Each structure stands twice: as structure tokens, then as C-alpha cells.
Coordinates of C-alpha atoms in Angstrom, one line a residue:
Chain A
M117 CA 157.8 43.6 127.1
S118 CA 156.9 40.9 124.7
E119 CA 155.4 43.5 122.2
T120 CA 158.6 45.4 121.8
P121 CA 160.5 44.4 118.6
R122 CA 163.2 41.8 119.3
Q123 CA 166.5 43.7 119.2
P124 CA 169.2 41.1 118.8
P125 CA 172.3 41.4 121.0
T126 CA 175.3 43.1 119.4
L127 CA 178.9 43.7 120.2
D128 CA 180.8 46.3 118.2
T129 CA 184.0 48.1 118.6
A130 CA 184.5 51.9 118.8
D131 CA 187.5 54.2 119.2
S132 CA 189.5 52.0 116.8
G133 CA 189.2 48.9 118.9
A134 CA 189.8 50.5 122.3
T135 CA 186.2 50.3 123.4
L136 CA 183.7 47.5 123.0
V137 CA 180.0 48.5 122.8
A138 CA 177.4 46.0 123.9
A139 CA 173.8 46.8 122.8
G140 CA 170.4 45.2 122.3
R141 CA 168.7 42.5 124.2
W142 CA 171.2 40.2 125.8
L143 CA 168.9 37.3 126.5
L144 CA 169.2 33.5 126.2
D145 CA 169.9 34.0 122.5
A146 CA 173.2 35.8 123.4
L147 CA 174.7 32.4 123.8
T148 CA 173.5 30.9 120.5
P149 CA 176.3 29.5 118.4
A150 CA 176.1 32.4 115.9
F151 CA 176.5 35.2 118.4
R152 CA 179.1 33.2 120.3
K153 CA 181.3 33.4 117.2
T154 CA 181.0 37.2 117.4
L155 CA 181.9 37.1 121.1
D156 CA 184.8 34.8 120.7
G157 CA 186.0 36.7 117.6
T158 CA 186.7 39.9 119.6
K159 CA 190.4 40.0 120.4
G160 CA 191.4 40.8 123.9
G161 CA 193.0 44.1 124.6
A162 CA 190.0 46.6 124.6
S163 CA 190.3 49.0 127.4
A164 CA 186.6 49.6 128.1
L165 CA 183.3 47.9 127.7
D166 CA 180.3 50.2 127.2
A167 CA 177.1 48.4 128.2
S168 CA 174.8 51.4 128.4
A169 CA 172.9 50.4 125.4
V170 CA 172.0 46.9 126.7
E171 CA 168.2 46.9 126.8
A172 CA 167.5 43.6 128.4
L173 CA 169.6 41.2 130.4
D174 CA 169.0 37.7 131.7
T175 CA 171.3 35.2 133.3
A176 CA 172.6 33.8 130.0
G177 CA 173.2 37.4 128.7
A178 CA 175.0 38.3 131.9
L179 CA 177.2 35.3 131.6
A180 CA 178.0 36.2 128.0
L181 CA 178.8 39.8 129.0
H182 CA 180.9 38.6 131.8
R183 CA 183.0 36.5 129.5
V184 CA 183.7 39.4 127.2
A185 CA 184.6 41.6 130.2
K186 CA 186.9 38.9 131.6
R187 CA 188.7 38.3 128.3
N188 CA 189.5 42.0 128.1
A189 CA 190.2 42.4 131.8
V190 CA 187.7 45.3 132.0
E191 CA 184.5 46.0 133.9
P192 CA 181.4 46.9 131.9
H193 CA 180.3 50.4 132.6
G194 CA 177.0 52.2 132.1
L195 CA 175.0 49.1 132.7
R196 CA 171.4 50.0 133.7
S197 CA 170.9 50.0 137.4
E198 CA 168.1 47.3 137.2
F199 CA 170.6 44.9 135.6
D200 CA 173.4 45.6 138.0
A201 CA 172.4 43.1 140.7
L202 CA 172.0 40.3 138.3
Y203 CA 175.3 41.0 136.5
R204 CA 177.2 41.2 139.8
Q205 CA 175.7 38.0 141.0
V206 CA 176.4 36.1 137.8
A207 CA 180.0 37.5 137.6
E208 CA 180.6 36.4 141.2
L209 CA 179.1 32.9 140.7
A210 CA 180.9 32.3 137.4
E211 CA 184.2 32.6 139.2
I212 CA 183.4 29.8 141.7
A213 CA 185.2 26.7 140.5
P214 CA 182.8 24.0 139.6
A215 CA 182.9 20.9 141.8
A216 CA 184.7 18.0 140.2
P217 CA 182.3 15.2 139.1
P218 CA 182.5 12.1 141.2
A219 CA 185.5 10.1 140.0
E220 CA 185.0 7.5 137.3
H221 CA 186.3 4.2 138.3
G222 CA 188.4 1.8 136.3
F223 CA 187.4 -1.6 134.9
L224 CA 188.8 -3.6 137.8
H225 CA 187.1 -1.3 140.3
R226 CA 183.7 -1.8 138.6
V227 CA 184.2 -5.6 138.4
G228 CA 185.0 -5.7 142.1
E229 CA 182.1 -3.5 142.9
A230 CA 179.7 -5.6 140.9
S231 CA 180.9 -8.8 142.5
H232 CA 180.6 -7.3 145.9
A233 CA 177.1 -6.1 145.1
F234 CA 176.2 -9.6 144.0
V235 CA 177.4 -11.2 147.2
I236 CA 175.5 -8.6 149.2
E237 CA 172.4 -9.2 147.2
A238 CA 172.7 -13.0 147.8
Q239 CA 173.2 -12.3 151.5
L240 CA 170.2 -10.0 151.7
F241 CA 168.0 -12.6 149.9
L242 CA 169.2 -15.3 152.3
A243 CA 168.4 -13.0 155.2
F244 CA 164.9 -12.4 153.7
I245 CA 164.3 -16.1 153.3
G246 CA 165.4 -16.6 156.9
E247 CA 163.1 -13.9 158.2
L248 CA 160.3 -15.2 156.1
S249 CA 160.8 -18.7 157.5
V250 CA 160.7 -17.5 161.1
T251 CA 157.6 -15.5 160.4
A252 CA 156.0 -18.5 158.7
V253 CA 156.8 -20.8 161.6
R254 CA 155.3 -18.3 164.0
A255 CA 152.2 -17.8 161.9
F256 CA 151.6 -21.5 161.5
A257 CA 152.0 -22.1 165.2
Q258 CA 149.3 -19.5 165.8
P259 CA 147.1 -19.5 162.7
S260 CA 145.2 -16.5 163.8
R261 CA 148.2 -14.5 162.7
L262 CA 147.8 -15.5 159.1
R263 CA 146.2 -12.6 157.1
W264 CA 143.4 -14.1 155.1
K265 CA 142.3 -11.0 153.3
P266 CA 145.5 -10.3 151.4
M267 CA 145.6 -14.0 150.6
L268 CA 142.2 -13.9 149.1
H269 CA 143.2 -10.9 147.0
V270 CA 146.2 -12.9 145.6
F271 CA 143.9 -15.8 144.8
E272 CA 141.8 -13.5 142.8
T273 CA 144.4 -11.4 141.0
A274 CA 147.1 -14.0 140.6
G275 CA 144.9 -17.1 140.2
W276 CA 141.5 -16.2 138.7
G277 CA 143.0 -13.3 136.7
A278 CA 145.7 -15.4 135.1
L279 CA 143.3 -18.1 133.7
P280 CA 142.5 -16.6 130.3
I281 CA 146.0 -15.8 129.3
L282 CA 147.3 -19.1 130.7
A283 CA 144.6 -21.1 128.8
L284 CA 145.5 -19.4 125.5
L285 CA 149.2 -19.8 125.8
S286 CA 149.1 -23.4 127.0
F287 CA 146.8 -24.2 124.2
L288 CA 149.2 -22.6 121.7
I289 CA 152.2 -24.3 123.1
G290 CA 150.3 -27.7 122.9
I291 CA 149.7 -27.0 119.2
V292 CA 153.3 -26.0 118.6
V293 CA 154.8 -29.0 120.3
A294 CA 152.4 -31.4 118.6
Y295 CA 153.2 -29.9 115.2
Q296 CA 157.0 -30.2 115.7
A297 CA 156.7 -33.7 117.0
G298 CA 154.0 -34.7 114.6
V299 CA 156.2 -34.0 111.5
Q300 CA 158.8 -36.5 112.8
L301 CA 156.3 -39.1 114.0
A302 CA 154.4 -39.1 110.7
D303 CA 157.6 -40.1 108.9
Y304 CA 157.7 -43.3 110.9
G305 CA 153.9 -43.9 110.8
A306 CA 154.0 -43.6 114.6
N307 CA 151.2 -41.1 114.7
I308 CA 149.5 -42.5 117.8
F309 CA 152.7 -41.8 119.9
I310 CA 151.8 -38.2 119.8
A311 CA 149.7 -38.9 122.9
D312 CA 152.7 -40.2 124.8
L313 CA 154.8 -37.2 123.7
I314 CA 152.3 -34.5 124.4
G315 CA 151.2 -36.1 127.6
I316 CA 154.6 -36.5 129.1
A317 CA 156.1 -33.2 127.8
V318 CA 153.1 -31.1 128.8
L319 CA 152.5 -32.6 132.2
R320 CA 156.1 -32.9 133.3
E321 CA 157.6 -29.7 131.8
F322 CA 155.4 -27.3 129.8
G323 CA 152.5 -27.0 132.2
P324 CA 154.4 -26.1 135.3
L325 CA 157.0 -24.0 133.4
L326 CA 154.4 -22.0 131.5
A327 CA 152.3 -21.3 134.6
A328 CA 155.5 -20.2 136.4
I329 CA 156.6 -17.9 133.6
I330 CA 153.2 -16.2 133.4
V331 CA 152.9 -15.8 137.1
A332 CA 156.5 -14.4 137.3
G333 CA 155.6 -11.8 134.7
R334 CA 152.2 -10.9 136.0
T335 CA 152.3 -11.5 139.7
G336 CA 156.0 -11.4 140.8
S337 CA 156.4 -8.0 139.2
A338 CA 153.2 -6.8 140.8
F339 CA 154.4 -7.9 144.2
T340 CA 157.6 -5.9 143.7
A341 CA 155.7 -2.8 142.5
E342 CA 153.1 -2.9 145.3
I343 CA 155.6 -3.4 148.1
G344 CA 158.1 -1.0 146.4
T345 CA 155.5 1.8 146.1
M346 CA 154.6 1.3 149.8
K347 CA 158.3 1.6 150.6
V348 CA 158.6 4.9 148.6
T349 CA 155.7 6.4 150.5
D350 CA 157.0 5.3 153.9
E351 CA 154.0 2.9 154.4
I352 CA 156.4 0.1 155.3
D353 CA 157.9 2.2 158.1
A354 CA 154.4 3.2 159.2
L355 CA 153.5 -0.5 159.6
R356 CA 156.6 -1.1 161.7
T357 CA 155.8 1.9 164.0
I358 CA 152.3 0.6 164.5
G359 CA 153.9 -2.6 165.6
V360 CA 152.9 -4.8 162.6
S361 CA 155.6 -6.8 161.0
P362 CA 155.7 -6.0 157.2
M363 CA 156.9 -9.5 156.7
E364 CA 153.8 -10.9 158.3
M365 CA 151.4 -8.4 156.8
L366 CA 152.8 -8.2 153.2
A367 CA 155.2 -11.0 152.4
L368 CA 153.9 -14.1 154.1
P369 CA 150.3 -13.9 152.8
R370 CA 151.6 -13.4 149.2
V371 CA 154.0 -16.3 149.5
V372 CA 151.5 -18.7 151.0
A373 CA 148.7 -17.7 148.7
L374 CA 150.9 -18.2 145.6
I375 CA 152.1 -21.6 146.9
I376 CA 148.4 -22.7 147.2
I377 CA 147.4 -21.2 143.8
M378 CA 150.3 -22.3 141.7
P379 CA 149.5 -26.1 141.5
L380 CA 146.0 -25.3 140.5
L381 CA 147.2 -23.0 137.7
T382 CA 149.5 -25.8 136.6
V383 CA 146.6 -28.3 136.4
F384 CA 144.8 -25.7 134.3
A385 CA 147.8 -25.2 132.0
D386 CA 148.1 -29.0 131.7
I387 CA 144.5 -29.4 130.6
F388 CA 144.8 -26.7 127.9
G389 CA 148.2 -27.8 126.7
V390 CA 147.1 -31.4 126.2
F391 CA 143.9 -30.1 124.5
G392 CA 146.0 -28.0 122.1
G393 CA 148.0 -31.2 121.3
M394 CA 144.8 -33.2 120.8
V395 CA 143.5 -30.6 118.3
M396 CA 146.7 -30.7 116.3
A397 CA 146.8 -34.5 116.5
Q398 CA 143.4 -34.7 115.0
T399 CA 143.9 -32.1 112.2
M400 CA 147.4 -33.1 111.2
L401 CA 147.9 -36.7 112.2
E402 CA 144.4 -37.9 112.0
V403 CA 144.4 -39.2 115.6
S404 CA 140.9 -38.8 116.8
F405 CA 140.1 -37.5 120.3
N406 CA 139.0 -40.9 121.5
D407 CA 142.2 -42.7 120.2
F408 CA 144.3 -39.9 121.8
I409 CA 142.6 -40.3 125.2
D410 CA 142.9 -44.1 125.1
R411 CA 146.6 -43.9 124.3
F412 CA 147.1 -41.0 126.8
L413 CA 145.7 -43.1 129.7
A414 CA 147.9 -46.0 128.8
A415 CA 151.1 -44.0 128.3
V416 CA 151.0 -41.4 131.0
D417 CA 151.7 -42.5 134.6
L418 CA 150.4 -40.8 137.7
S419 CA 154.0 -40.0 138.5
D420 CA 154.3 -37.9 135.4
Y421 CA 151.4 -35.8 136.5
L422 CA 152.6 -35.5 140.1
T423 CA 156.2 -34.6 139.3
G424 CA 154.8 -31.7 137.2
I425 CA 152.4 -30.6 140.0
G426 CA 155.2 -31.1 142.6
K427 CA 157.4 -28.4 141.0
A428 CA 154.6 -25.8 141.2
P429 CA 154.9 -24.9 144.9
V430 CA 158.7 -24.6 144.5
F431 CA 158.3 -22.2 141.6
A432 CA 155.7 -20.3 143.6
L433 CA 158.0 -20.0 146.5
L434 CA 160.8 -18.7 144.3
I435 CA 158.6 -16.1 142.4
A436 CA 156.8 -14.8 145.5
S437 CA 159.9 -14.5 147.7
V438 CA 161.9 -12.9 144.9
G439 CA 159.0 -10.5 144.2
C440 CA 158.6 -9.5 147.8
H441 CA 162.3 -9.3 148.5
Q442 CA 162.9 -7.0 145.5
G443 CA 159.9 -4.9 146.7
F444 CA 161.6 -4.4 150.1
Q445 CA 164.8 -3.4 148.3
V446 CA 163.2 -0.4 146.6
G447 CA 164.9 2.8 147.7
T448 CA 163.4 6.2 148.2
S449 CA 162.9 7.3 144.6
A450 CA 160.2 6.6 142.2
D451 CA 162.4 5.2 139.5
S452 CA 163.9 2.6 141.7
V453 CA 160.5 0.9 141.7
G454 CA 160.9 0.2 137.9
H455 CA 164.4 -0.9 138.4
Q456 CA 163.6 -3.4 141.1
V457 CA 160.6 -4.7 139.1
T458 CA 162.9 -5.6 136.2
R459 CA 165.3 -7.3 138.6
S460 CA 162.4 -9.2 140.1
V461 CA 161.2 -10.7 136.8
V462 CA 164.7 -11.5 135.6
H463 CA 165.7 -13.1 138.9
S464 CA 162.6 -15.2 139.2
L465 CA 162.8 -16.4 135.6
F466 CA 166.4 -17.3 136.1
L467 CA 165.7 -19.2 139.3
I468 CA 162.7 -21.0 137.8
I469 CA 164.9 -22.4 135.0
V470 CA 167.7 -23.3 137.3
A471 CA 165.2 -25.1 139.7
D472 CA 163.6 -26.9 136.7
A473 CA 167.0 -28.2 135.6
I474 CA 167.8 -29.4 139.1
F475 CA 164.4 -31.2 139.2
S476 CA 165.2 -32.9 135.9
V477 CA 168.6 -34.2 137.1
T478 CA 167.1 -35.3 140.4
F479 CA 164.2 -37.1 138.9
S480 CA 166.4 -38.9 136.4
M481 CA 168.7 -40.0 139.3
L482 CA 165.7 -41.2 141.2
G483 CA 164.2 -42.9 138.1
L484 CA 160.9 -41.0 138.3
Chain B
M227 CA 151.9 48.8 135.5
E228 CA 151.3 46.1 133.1
P229 CA 149.3 43.0 134.1
V230 CA 151.0 39.7 133.8
I231 CA 148.0 37.5 134.7
E232 CA 144.4 38.6 134.2
V233 CA 141.7 36.3 135.4
R234 CA 138.1 37.3 134.8
N235 CA 135.0 35.6 136.2
L236 CA 136.7 32.2 136.5
R237 CA 134.4 29.3 137.4
L238 CA 135.3 25.7 137.8
R239 CA 133.1 22.8 138.6
F240 CA 134.2 19.3 139.8
G241 CA 131.1 17.0 139.6
D242 CA 128.4 18.9 141.5
T243 CA 130.6 21.3 143.4
W244 CA 131.8 24.7 142.3
I245 CA 135.5 24.9 143.3
H246 CA 135.7 28.5 142.0
D247 CA 132.6 30.5 141.5
G248 CA 133.5 33.8 139.8
I249 CA 137.0 34.8 140.7
D250 CA 138.6 38.0 139.3
Y251 CA 142.1 39.2 139.9
T252 CA 145.1 40.7 138.2
V253 CA 148.8 40.1 138.9
E254 CA 151.1 43.0 138.0
R255 CA 154.6 42.7 136.7
G256 CA 157.3 42.5 139.3
E257 CA 155.1 41.7 142.3
I258 CA 155.0 38.8 144.6
F259 CA 151.4 37.6 144.7
A260 CA 150.3 35.2 147.3
I261 CA 147.2 32.9 147.2
V262 CA 146.0 31.7 150.6
G263 CA 143.0 30.0 152.0
G264 CA 142.0 27.0 154.1
S265 CA 142.8 23.5 153.0
G266 CA 140.6 22.5 150.1
S267 CA 139.8 26.1 149.2
G268 CA 141.1 25.5 145.7
K269 CA 144.5 27.3 145.8
T270 CA 146.5 24.6 144.0
T271 CA 143.7 24.1 141.5
L272 CA 143.7 27.8 140.7
M273 CA 147.4 27.6 140.1
R274 CA 146.9 24.6 137.8
Q275 CA 144.5 26.7 135.8
M276 CA 147.1 29.5 135.3
L277 CA 149.6 26.8 134.2
M278 CA 147.1 25.4 131.7
L279 CA 147.1 22.0 133.4
Q280 CA 143.4 22.3 134.1
D281 CA 140.8 24.0 132.0
P282 CA 138.3 26.3 133.7
T283 CA 134.6 25.6 133.2
E284 CA 133.9 29.2 132.4
G285 CA 135.7 32.5 132.4
S286 CA 138.9 33.9 131.0
V287 CA 142.5 33.3 132.1
K288 CA 145.1 35.6 130.4
V289 CA 148.8 34.8 131.0
L290 CA 151.5 37.1 129.6
G291 CA 148.9 38.7 127.4
H292 CA 147.6 35.5 125.9
E293 CA 144.1 34.1 126.4
M294 CA 144.5 30.6 127.5
A295 CA 141.1 29.2 126.5
G296 CA 141.5 27.9 123.0
A297 CA 145.2 28.7 122.7
D298 CA 147.0 26.4 120.3
E299 CA 149.8 24.1 121.2
R300 CA 152.5 26.5 119.8
D301 CA 151.3 29.5 121.8
L302 CA 151.1 27.3 124.9
T303 CA 154.6 26.1 124.5
E304 CA 155.8 29.6 124.0
I305 CA 154.1 30.8 127.1
R306 CA 155.2 27.8 129.2
R307 CA 158.8 28.6 128.1
R308 CA 158.4 32.0 129.8
C309 CA 157.0 30.5 133.0
G310 CA 158.9 28.5 135.7
V311 CA 157.1 26.3 138.2
L312 CA 158.2 24.9 141.6
F313 CA 156.0 22.0 142.6
Q314 CA 155.2 21.3 146.2
H315 CA 157.4 18.2 146.4
G316 CA 160.0 19.4 143.9
A317 CA 159.0 17.0 141.1
L318 CA 162.7 16.7 140.1
F319 CA 163.3 13.9 137.7
S320 CA 164.6 11.2 140.0
G321 CA 166.7 9.5 137.3
L322 CA 168.7 12.7 136.6
T323 CA 171.3 14.5 138.7
V324 CA 170.5 18.1 139.8
L325 CA 172.7 19.5 137.0
E326 CA 171.0 17.3 134.4
N327 CA 167.6 18.4 135.8
V328 CA 168.5 22.0 135.3
V329 CA 170.0 21.4 131.9
F330 CA 166.9 19.5 130.7
P331 CA 164.6 22.4 129.9
M332 CA 167.4 24.2 128.1
R333 CA 168.2 21.2 126.0
E334 CA 164.5 21.0 125.0
H335 CA 164.0 24.7 124.2
T336 CA 167.3 26.3 123.2
H337 CA 170.1 25.7 120.8
L338 CA 172.9 26.4 123.2
A339 CA 176.2 24.5 123.1
D340 CA 176.5 21.8 125.6
D341 CA 179.2 23.4 127.7
D342 CA 177.2 26.7 127.8
M343 CA 174.1 24.9 129.1
V344 CA 176.2 23.2 131.7
E345 CA 177.8 26.5 132.8
L346 CA 174.4 28.2 132.9
A347 CA 173.0 25.3 134.9
R348 CA 175.9 25.7 137.3
L349 CA 175.1 29.4 137.7
R350 CA 171.5 28.6 138.6
V351 CA 172.7 26.0 141.1
G352 CA 174.8 28.7 142.7
M353 CA 172.1 31.4 142.4
V354 CA 169.7 29.3 144.5
G355 CA 172.4 28.9 147.2
L356 CA 173.4 25.3 146.6
D357 CA 176.9 24.0 147.1
P358 CA 178.6 23.3 143.7
A359 CA 179.1 19.7 144.7
A360 CA 175.3 19.3 145.0
A361 CA 175.1 19.6 141.2
W362 CA 176.3 16.0 140.9
K363 CA 173.8 14.5 143.4
Y364 CA 170.5 12.7 142.6
P365 CA 167.3 14.1 144.1
A366 CA 167.1 11.1 146.4
Q367 CA 170.4 12.2 148.0
L368 CA 169.2 15.7 148.9
S369 CA 167.6 17.0 152.1
G370 CA 164.2 18.7 151.9
G371 CA 165.6 22.2 151.8
M372 CA 168.1 21.3 149.2
L373 CA 165.5 19.6 147.1
K374 CA 163.4 22.8 147.0
R375 CA 166.4 24.8 146.0
A376 CA 167.3 22.4 143.3
A377 CA 163.7 22.4 142.0
L378 CA 163.8 26.2 142.0
A379 CA 167.0 26.1 140.0
R380 CA 165.2 24.0 137.4
A381 CA 162.2 26.4 137.4
L382 CA 164.7 29.2 136.7
A383 CA 166.5 27.3 133.9
L384 CA 165.0 29.3 131.0
D385 CA 165.1 32.7 132.8
P386 CA 161.3 32.9 133.1
E387 CA 159.4 36.1 133.5
L388 CA 156.8 34.5 135.7
L389 CA 157.5 32.1 138.5
F390 CA 154.9 29.9 140.2
L391 CA 155.6 28.4 143.6
D392 CA 153.4 25.8 145.2
E393 CA 153.9 25.9 148.9
P394 CA 157.6 26.7 148.6
T395 CA 158.3 26.6 152.4
S396 CA 156.1 23.6 153.4
G397 CA 158.2 20.9 155.1
L398 CA 161.1 23.2 155.8
D399 CA 162.3 24.1 159.2
P400 CA 161.8 27.8 160.2
V401 CA 165.4 28.8 159.5
S402 CA 165.4 27.2 156.0
A403 CA 162.0 28.6 155.3
A404 CA 163.1 32.1 156.2
A405 CA 166.3 31.6 154.1
F406 CA 164.1 30.4 151.2
D407 CA 161.9 33.5 151.5
D408 CA 164.9 35.7 151.3
L409 CA 166.1 33.8 148.3
V410 CA 162.8 34.4 146.5
V411 CA 162.9 38.1 147.1
R412 CA 166.5 38.3 146.0
L413 CA 165.8 36.5 142.8
R414 CA 162.8 38.6 142.1
D415 CA 165.0 41.7 142.5
A416 CA 167.9 40.4 140.4
M417 CA 165.9 38.7 137.6
G418 CA 162.9 41.0 137.5
L419 CA 160.5 38.1 138.1
T420 CA 156.8 38.2 138.8
I421 CA 156.0 35.6 141.4
V422 CA 152.7 33.9 142.2
F423 CA 152.8 31.6 145.2
V424 CA 150.4 29.4 147.1
T425 CA 151.2 29.1 150.8
H426 CA 150.1 28.1 154.2
D427 CA 153.1 29.7 155.8
L428 CA 151.9 32.9 157.6
D429 CA 155.4 34.0 158.2
S430 CA 156.4 34.1 154.6
L431 CA 153.0 35.8 153.8
W432 CA 153.9 38.7 156.1
R433 CA 157.5 38.8 155.1
I434 CA 157.5 38.6 151.3
A435 CA 154.0 39.0 149.7
D436 CA 153.3 42.3 148.1
R437 CA 149.6 41.4 147.7
V438 CA 147.5 38.5 149.0
M439 CA 144.3 36.9 147.7
F440 CA 142.2 35.0 150.2
L441 CA 140.1 32.2 148.8
A442 CA 137.0 31.0 150.7
R443 CA 133.6 29.8 149.7
A444 CA 134.8 29.4 146.1
K445 CA 135.4 33.1 145.8
A446 CA 138.2 35.5 146.3
V447 CA 136.9 37.1 149.5
A448 CA 139.8 39.6 149.9
V449 CA 142.6 40.9 147.7
G450 CA 145.2 43.4 148.6
P451 CA 148.3 44.0 150.8
V452 CA 148.7 41.6 153.7
A453 CA 147.7 44.1 156.4
E454 CA 144.6 45.0 154.5
V455 CA 143.5 41.5 153.8
A456 CA 144.2 40.5 157.4
A457 CA 141.9 43.3 158.6
A458 CA 139.0 42.2 156.2
D459 CA 135.7 41.5 157.9
E460 CA 135.2 38.0 156.7
P461 CA 134.8 35.1 159.2
E462 CA 137.3 32.8 157.4
V463 CA 139.9 35.6 157.1
R464 CA 139.5 36.5 160.8
E465 CA 139.9 32.8 161.8
Y466 CA 142.9 32.5 159.6
F467 CA 144.8 35.6 160.5
H468 CA 143.7 36.1 164.1
G469 CA 144.0 32.5 165.3
P470 CA 146.9 31.8 167.7
R471 CA 149.3 31.1 164.8
G472 CA 148.3 34.1 162.8
R473 CA 148.9 36.5 165.6
M474 CA 152.3 35.1 166.2
A475 CA 153.4 35.5 162.6
K476 CA 152.3 39.1 162.6
E477 CA 154.2 39.8 165.8
N478 CA 157.3 38.3 164.3
Q479 CA 156.9 40.5 161.3
W480 CA 156.8 43.6 163.5
K481 CA 159.9 42.5 165.5
Q482 CA 161.8 42.3 162.3
G483 CA 160.7 45.8 161.4

């Protein structure tokens, strides 16, 4: 079949316009723009359609032929018997009215729907937090219910695995902050105050925030993807039918493990952030490491360090619960995993910044 | 008759195991050719080799007159255009509606006007027996049987000459499975398709296959019409066709006449 020369489809008139003659191979090409012009160019009013010279016919060709026949209100005759079934099926199906697409909604409708979805989402998250708390209380009352193996896995992937990237980024942020502040301080000859500035800014804000942002991107998204994929493959339902609570098996170990690991990551970020500042202080402001550390010890209180570390478990709780919650929200299709992962990262970053702002206001009111 | 697929001395090795150790067969134009065998006998792998998704270790695979080994990208695209594939789990793109799924191959490979593509896609949706309203649904909203039909509609999008079906009736209830078998035969007759299918479903084997190839011990131990293969004197074949389920399927076939 493929060896035969390609005979393009043709539509001619005979008997001074009374008969249309279809010939050649009416295949998918029959609907190309060029041939469509020929088809649409024929005026209605022919009294017969001779299809005996049609050599090949596929669905697209049958549809084209049917359109010609319909415009002229005739039936094609002489069609080869092997094409007959296809032509009749296509002609019949082409007459079925297409279903109307689902109605498009107006602006107000969409706003309402979005608001409603937002409320439902908040409710679901609240329900998740509630269920998590109940599971947590039960597990702590009976510590044998805590799953250690998944927790150790989180320590390794979320904690140990994050160290290199966290060290590098904290170091760079230390450099950037020291540079920006150093330019101003040098104008006043107040070079040594770089230690106050770096110490307080990194320990109170940048350390915990950087650790949280990296964990939200690396680990929160992974939680959503892991749990979401299990949802798609029915593994969550399988757990339930075996009588294991998915909350206890999947969510709680992740949340607890992240709450434990996050303060440690924050300390790590603090160290490298301050170190970055020290390097910049020495190269740009000529403040030696020794001077920096002396000043640092005098300027920075224990409370600065502890307020920074204190935020970490809260950030961890937010990241892990949003990550797990979004994982459980995954539907049945593969692409909803990607969708929920995006939401998970956006929501956790949003909540981290909001929580950080709340901390700042609270601390300033308490005079910490 | 003209061969559509010609496989000669096909050998495939994964690690230390030979999955296929010298398989020869020919699929003729217009026939429904079934590949059967126990789990793990390499049926799906064999289909993947005909689809050029997996290279054989040795041997020759000719599809639609083209040698697959060493074919360049353009030839492959041309041949793939002439083949349709129904994957076991449908493999519909989950982010697109059924209609968009069927339009997708046409948009990639033809220069049709948009409304023509949509109308053709609607025809396919009708041809596989789906309700017109199903065209607007996403794969996640379809039942198992509808999903298979929608996937078949996409496989037919470019009016293929050759259609591959991987376990088309798995996961369907007996009524839907029988309806799907009928649909396959009807489409073959209407569109002049050649169909290669992998199956575990003995009922559809008896009902629609023109010829069957039985894979066991990395070889094609029997090839021919169903009744002939079922009578072959090979231990695996006897177990397969004359176990309790095999006998039942055969009796059903006789009842239907």
C-alpha cells in the first residue's frame, strides 16, 4: 500500500455540473486547507456524487466526502464495498450533535468559587492540624507508637542532606549583609560595629529564615510528592485497610523529625552566616577575626541566639504540616502531584514569613 | 497477503537472562494477531520492540516494510505515525480532556484546520462508543472502561494502519470486555486495521484473534489459529488452555457459535 504512488484526492464535475466525481486517495490530506478550498468551492445543486474512483478512504476522507454529499443533498454512489462500512459509520456519527462544552462562568462566579475554595482549604488544613494533634497526643502517651524508622530517614534526608547547600547559602548571605552594612559603617568609622550587626541580624533573623526557606523548598515539597504519589497509587487507602493510620505512619514522624532537626539546622546556618560576615569584615573593613569575636561576645546576648533558635520549631511545624497536608490533598491523577507540590512550597513560604513577622512584633512588645 | 510485521531471529538479553531467544513470526495485513504467554514471558517487551521503544540484542524487526534496526529518526516518525498504540493503563495525558487528548497527535502531525481536528476527534470519540459529553471530561473523571475507549480513540487519531493493544480488556468487567472485543473487530472491519494485541483474557482470545502466538521459555512455542495453538503439545500451552479457566473460555466460545 505504501509503495503505490500517492494519488491526491480530487473532486471534479461532469455532465455540466450535474454530477460530482470524487477520485484518488481520500486520506487525512483530504482535509488540508488546500483541498478544503476545492471542497468548499463546489456549489451545491449537483444531483449525483460518483465515488467509484475513490482508491483509499480513511475517517478524515470519509468526513470530507460526507460534507460534500450533505451540501448537495445526495448520497455518494459506487463507493467500493470495503469503504462502505466506514463511510456509513462516519456519516452517522457526523450527524450526532456535539455535546455543549461545560458552561464558562462569569467573573463573579469565579470570585465566589475561589473564595469558597479558600475557606474550604483553610477548614481542611485546620482539620488536618486537629487530627495531627490528636495523633500526636496519643503517640506521646504511648511512645511505642512513634515510628522511628521514618523519622531517622527524615533526619538523614532533610537534615544531613541539607548541610552543604545551607552552609554555602548562609555564608553568602553573611557576606552580602556585611558588605551592605560595611559600606555605611565605614563612612562613620564605626567598622567594629559590624560584629553587632552581623551577630544580631544573622542569629535573630537570617539563620532561622534561611534554614526554613531551604527546608521548605527541599523537604516540604518532598513530603508532598512522597505522600501524594502514595495517594495516586492507592497506598494511603491500603494503609487504612490494614488498620494503620496514615496520619500516624506518614505525617507524625515527618512533623516530629523536622521539629527536632530544624533548630540544629538553624545553628548550622548561624555559624556559617556569622563566618561569612567575619570574612567580609576582615577583607573590607579590616576587622580581624579576633577583634570580631571579642566584640561579638560583648554585643550579642544569649537571648538573641535563643529567640532565633526558638522560631525554628515553629517554622518546622508549619513546613511539615503544610507539606503533609498538601500530600493528602492530591487527587487521583499524576499531574495533581505537581500541582500540590507547588502549592505546598508557596503556602509554607507564605506562612513562614507571616510567622516571622508575628514573632518580630511579639518580641518587640516583650522587649526581647 | 502482504506482511505488515516481519520478525526474524529476534533475541533480547536483560543482564544474564535471555528474554527472547530466537523468535520468528509474521503478521499479515488485516489480521488480529494475539500474543499470549504466562506472566513474565516477555509479551509486553516484545510489543515494545515492535514499537521501537526497546532495541533487540540481535535479529531483525520489520514494521510496515521498514527495518527498525538503524532506522533514522525521520523514518521512525513516519512509521510511528502509521501505528496507534493503546497502553495497558490508557496513558492518556491527565492534564488534557479526552477531546484534547485525541486532537493532540493530529496537531503534532497534520496541518488540518482547528475545527476539522476537533470534528475528527469527535468522530473518533463516537466511533469508540463514548458518549459525546465524555469528550469534555478529564481522564481522572472516567471509569475504567471509558478510559480504555478514550485511549483507543487517541490511538486511532491518525487513522493508523497498524494498531497495538496492550492487555485491552484487563481490568474490565466481562460485559465491558466483551463489548470492547466487539468494538475492536468492528473497527478492524471498518478501517482496515491490522491489530496486534497482548492479552491474558482467554475469552477475547477465542472470540477475536485470527492467529495466536504463544510465548514460553523465551521462544514462540506455537503460532497459528487459536484452536491449533490450544491443541499444541507443549506443557505450558496445555496448562494455559486446559486449566479450569481455559476450558471455560473455550466452552463459552462454542456456546456463542
